[in-house]
Amino acid sequence: MLLAAASPVALGVLRRVLVRLGTAGLALADTPTVVIVLGPFGQSVTAANLLAGEAQGLLPEPFAGLAIGAGLRYGAPAWGFAAGWTVLSAVLIGHALRRGMPFSASWWAVTVPFGTLVPGTNALAARTALPPVVGAAVVLFAVLVLVGWWSRPPPCGRHCPTSPTRSGHRDGRSS
């Protein structure tokens, strides 16, 4: 039910992003927000496949098989769209970086939506066991970790390794 309610909302967000890209463009600092579109698609792929998995133990046949089929029939194309959008987002962000995009709060828009694509890919990989999908799940998880650490504020990168809370001492010395 929530999946059915979320899909029109996700398509509405996608429409607004595409209209904005096609008409006015984006300010350099706002370019990372194009990744927001991944959020609903990643979550819906996760939900569809996890619900299908739970249906196996709860519903009698043929309904359990229908639920699994529905999870795959929705999850595969939605994941394919999200993967394509990820490539488009990476190209747009790379272009903005070359044009001198500054660091801004919009960088945090990258981590969470991209983070929803990772469990969606994992759910699809667990459901299909196809080597390319399993490989994509591993690669996307590694990229998520790298993007998460790369997109944090630069001052945090300079101060986190010597933070007093990491060493346990207020003066930063180790034990």
mmCIF file of N, CA and C in Angstrom, residues 106-156:
data_model
loop_
_atom_site.group_PDB
_atom_site.id
_atom_site.type_symbol
_atom_site.label_atom_id
_atom_site.label_comp_id
_atom_site.label_asym_id
_atom_site.label_seq_id
_atom_site.Cartn_x
_atom_site.Cartn_y
_atom_site.Cartn_z
ATOM 1 N N SER A 106 24.305 20.992 0.419
ATOM 2 C CA SER A 106 23.634 20.099 -0.534
ATOM 3 C C SER A 106 24.415 18.807 -0.772
ATOM 4 N N TRP A 107 25.686 18.758 -0.383
ATOM 5 C CA TRP A 107 26.453 17.521 -0.533
ATOM 6 C C TRP A 107 25.851 16.393 0.291
ATOM 7 N N TRP A 108 25.175 16.730 1.376
ATOM 8 C CA TRP A 108 24.562 15.677 2.179
ATOM 9 C C TRP A 108 23.383 15.053 1.449
ATOM 10 N N ALA A 109 22.886 15.722 0.406
ATOM 11 C CA ALA A 109 21.816 15.142 -0.413
ATOM 12 C C ALA A 109 22.304 13.936 -1.197
ATOM 13 N N VAL A 110 23.606 13.737 -1.278
ATOM 14 C CA VAL A 110 24.158 12.603 -2.017
ATOM 15 C C VAL A 110 24.099 11.328 -1.189
ATOM 16 N N THR A 111 24.415 11.413 0.081
ATOM 17 C CA THR A 111 24.641 10.199 0.867
ATOM 18 C C THR A 111 23.375 9.392 1.129
ATOM 19 N N VAL A 112 22.313 10.024 1.578
ATOM 20 C CA VAL A 112 21.122 9.260 1.964
ATOM 21 C C VAL A 112 20.411 8.647 0.758
ATOM 22 N N PRO A 113 20.103 9.412 -0.310
ATOM 23 C CA PRO A 113 19.441 8.761 -1.443
ATOM 24 C C PRO A 113 20.296 7.671 -2.090
ATOM 25 N N PHE A 114 21.592 7.923 -2.221
ATOM 26 C CA PHE A 114 22.456 6.890 -2.764
ATOM 27 C C PHE A 114 22.470 5.703 -1.812
ATOM 28 N N GLY A 115 22.392 5.996 -0.514
ATOM 29 C CA GLY A 115 22.350 4.937 0.489
ATOM 30 C C GLY A 115 21.106 4.073 0.388
ATOM 31 N N THR A 116 20.013 4.589 -0.146
ATOM 32 C CA THR A 116 18.820 3.755 -0.329
ATOM 33 C C THR A 116 18.942 2.857 -1.551
ATOM 34 N N LEU A 117 19.764 3.250 -2.493
ATOM 35 C CA LEU A 117 19.983 2.410 -3.668
ATOM 36 C C LEU A 117 20.763 1.150 -3.299
ATOM 37 N N VAL A 118 21.647 1.254 -2.325
ATOM 38 C CA VAL A 118 22.476 0.112 -1.933
ATOM 39 C C VAL A 118 21.632 -1.028 -1.361
ATOM 40 N N PRO A 119 20.736 -0.798 -0.379
ATOM 41 C CA PRO A 119 19.920 -1.928 0.086
ATOM 42 C C PRO A 119 18.947 -2.427 -0.980
ATOM 43 N N GLY A 120 18.493 -1.535 -1.871
ATOM 44 C CA GLY A 120 17.648 -1.993 -2.974
ATOM 45 C C GLY A 120 18.395 -2.956 -3.869
ATOM 46 N N THR A 121 19.647 -2.623 -4.149
ATOM 47 C CA THR A 121 20.479 -3.512 -4.966
ATOM 48 C C THR A 121 20.747 -4.814 -4.225
ATOM 49 N N ASN A 122 20.998 -4.721 -2.917
ATOM 50 C CA ASN A 122 21.220 -5.932 -2.123
ATOM 51 C C ASN A 122 19.980 -6.829 -2.121
ATOM 52 N N ALA A 123 18.798 -6.237 -1.988
ATOM 53 C CA ALA A 123 17.561 -7.022 -1.989
ATOM 54 C C ALA A 123 17.358 -7.703 -3.335
ATOM 55 N N LEU A 124 17.635 -6.975 -4.402
ATOM 56 C CA LEU A 124 17.504 -7.549 -5.742
ATOM 57 C C LEU A 124 18.549 -8.651 -5.963
ATOM 58 N N ALA A 125 19.750 -8.435 -5.448
ATOM 59 C CA ALA A 125 20.804 -9.457 -5.573
ATOM 60 C C ALA A 125 20.428 -10.713 -4.787
ATOM 61 N N ALA A 126 19.873 -10.532 -3.602
ATOM 62 C CA ALA A 126 19.466 -11.696 -2.803
ATOM 63 C C ALA A 126 18.323 -12.453 -3.469
ATOM 64 N N ARG A 127 17.443 -11.740 -4.131
ATOM 65 C CA ARG A 127 16.295 -12.372 -4.785
ATOM 66 C C ARG A 127 16.713 -13.103 -6.063
ATOM 67 N N THR A 128 17.640 -12.519 -6.837
ATOM 68 C CA THR A 128 17.989 -13.105 -8.135
ATOM 69 C C THR A 128 19.238 -13.978 -8.092
ATOM 70 N N ALA A 129 20.203 -13.634 -7.237
ATOM 71 C CA ALA A 129 21.509 -14.318 -7.156
ATOM 72 C C ALA A 129 22.273 -14.260 -8.471
ATOM 73 N N LEU A 130 21.951 -13.287 -9.302
ATOM 74 C CA LEU A 130 22.682 -13.118 -10.560
ATOM 75 C C LEU A 130 24.037 -12.465 -10.280
ATOM 76 N N PRO A 131 25.123 -13.034 -10.769
ATOM 77 C CA PRO A 131 26.450 -12.475 -10.483
ATOM 78 C C PRO A 131 26.607 -10.983 -10.812
ATOM 79 N N PRO A 132 26.062 -10.479 -11.934
ATOM 80 C CA PRO A 132 26.219 -9.038 -12.183
ATOM 81 C C PRO A 132 25.506 -8.168 -11.136
ATOM 82 N N VAL A 133 24.354 -8.639 -10.667
ATOM 83 C CA VAL A 133 23.613 -7.865 -9.659
ATOM 84 C C VAL A 133 24.321 -7.951 -8.309
ATOM 85 N N VAL A 134 24.829 -9.119 -7.985
ATOM 86 C CA VAL A 134 25.591 -9.271 -6.739
ATOM 87 C C VAL A 134 26.848 -8.406 -6.798
ATOM 88 N N GLY A 135 27.528 -8.401 -7.934
ATOM 89 C CA GLY A 135 28.711 -7.550 -8.107
ATOM 90 C C GLY A 135 28.361 -6.080 -7.985
ATOM 91 N N ALA A 136 27.226 -5.683 -8.571
ATOM 92 C CA ALA A 136 26.794 -4.283 -8.461
ATOM 93 C C ALA A 136 26.506 -3.921 -7.010
ATOM 94 N N ALA A 137 25.931 -4.853 -6.250
ATOM 95 C CA ALA A 137 25.654 -4.591 -4.839
ATOM 96 C C ALA A 137 26.947 -4.336 -4.071
ATOM 97 N N VAL A 138 27.960 -5.133 -4.330
ATOM 98 C CA VAL A 138 29.252 -4.967 -3.648
ATOM 99 C C VAL A 138 29.898 -3.642 -4.047
ATOM 100 N N VAL A 139 29.906 -3.345 -5.337
ATOM 101 C CA VAL A 139 30.527 -2.109 -5.820
ATOM 102 C C VAL A 139 29.787 -0.889 -5.285
ATOM 103 N N LEU A 140 28.450 -0.915 -5.317
ATOM 104 C CA LEU A 140 27.688 0.232 -4.824
ATOM 105 C C LEU A 140 27.908 0.456 -3.328
ATOM 106 N N PHE A 141 28.044 -0.632 -2.566
ATOM 107 C CA PHE A 141 28.325 -0.466 -1.144
ATOM 108 C C PHE A 141 29.686 0.198 -0.944
ATOM 109 N N ALA A 142 30.682 -0.245 -1.695
ATOM 110 C CA ALA A 142 32.019 0.365 -1.589
ATOM 111 C C ALA A 142 31.976 1.834 -1.991
ATOM 112 N N VAL A 143 31.247 2.145 -3.064
ATOM 113 C CA VAL A 143 31.125 3.537 -3.498
ATOM 114 C C VAL A 143 30.397 4.364 -2.430
ATOM 115 N N LEU A 144 29.364 3.788 -1.813
ATOM 116 C CA LEU A 144 28.638 4.503 -0.759
ATOM 117 C C LEU A 144 29.570 4.877 0.382
ATOM 118 N N VAL A 145 30.403 3.948 0.796
ATOM 119 C CA VAL A 145 31.346 4.237 1.876
ATOM 120 C C VAL A 145 32.311 5.345 1.454
ATOM 121 N N LEU A 146 32.827 5.251 0.241
ATOM 122 C CA LEU A 146 33.761 6.275 -0.239
ATOM 123 C C LEU A 146 33.086 7.634 -0.401
ATOM 124 N N VAL A 147 31.883 7.661 -0.978
ATOM 125 C CA VAL A 147 31.160 8.926 -1.165
ATOM 126 C C VAL A 147 30.807 9.525 0.193
ATOM 127 N N GLY A 148 30.407 8.677 1.126
ATOM 128 C CA GLY A 148 30.071 9.171 2.461
ATOM 129 C C GLY A 148 31.245 9.855 3.130
ATOM 130 N N TRP A 149 32.418 9.281 2.979
ATOM 131 C CA TRP A 149 33.598 9.890 3.592
ATOM 132 C C TRP A 149 34.115 11.068 2.780
ATOM 133 N N TRP A 150 33.964 11.014 1.465
ATOM 134 C CA TRP A 150 34.483 12.080 0.616
ATOM 135 C C TRP A 150 33.604 13.328 0.693
ATOM 136 N N SER A 151 32.305 13.150 0.873
ATOM 137 C CA SER A 151 31.401 14.301 0.802
ATOM 138 C C SER A 151 31.200 15.003 2.142
ATOM 139 N N ARG A 152 31.842 14.549 3.190
ATOM 140 C CA ARG A 152 31.688 15.232 4.475
ATOM 141 C C ARG A 152 32.427 16.567 4.413
ATOM 142 N N PRO A 153 32.109 17.466 5.333
ATOM 143 C CA PRO A 153 32.770 18.777 5.297
ATOM 144 C C PRO A 153 34.286 18.646 5.432
ATOM 145 N N PRO A 154 35.040 19.396 4.643
ATOM 146 C CA PRO A 154 36.502 19.329 4.725
ATOM 147 C C PRO A 154 37.059 19.577 6.131
ATOM 148 N N PRO A 155 36.503 20.495 6.924
ATOM 149 C CA PRO A 155 37.055 20.655 8.273
ATOM 150 C C PRO A 155 36.963 19.380 9.100
ATOM 151 N N CYS A 156 35.920 18.602 8.906
ATOM 152 C CA CYS A 156 35.798 17.346 9.644
ATOM 153 C C CYS A 156 36.923 16.401 9.242
#
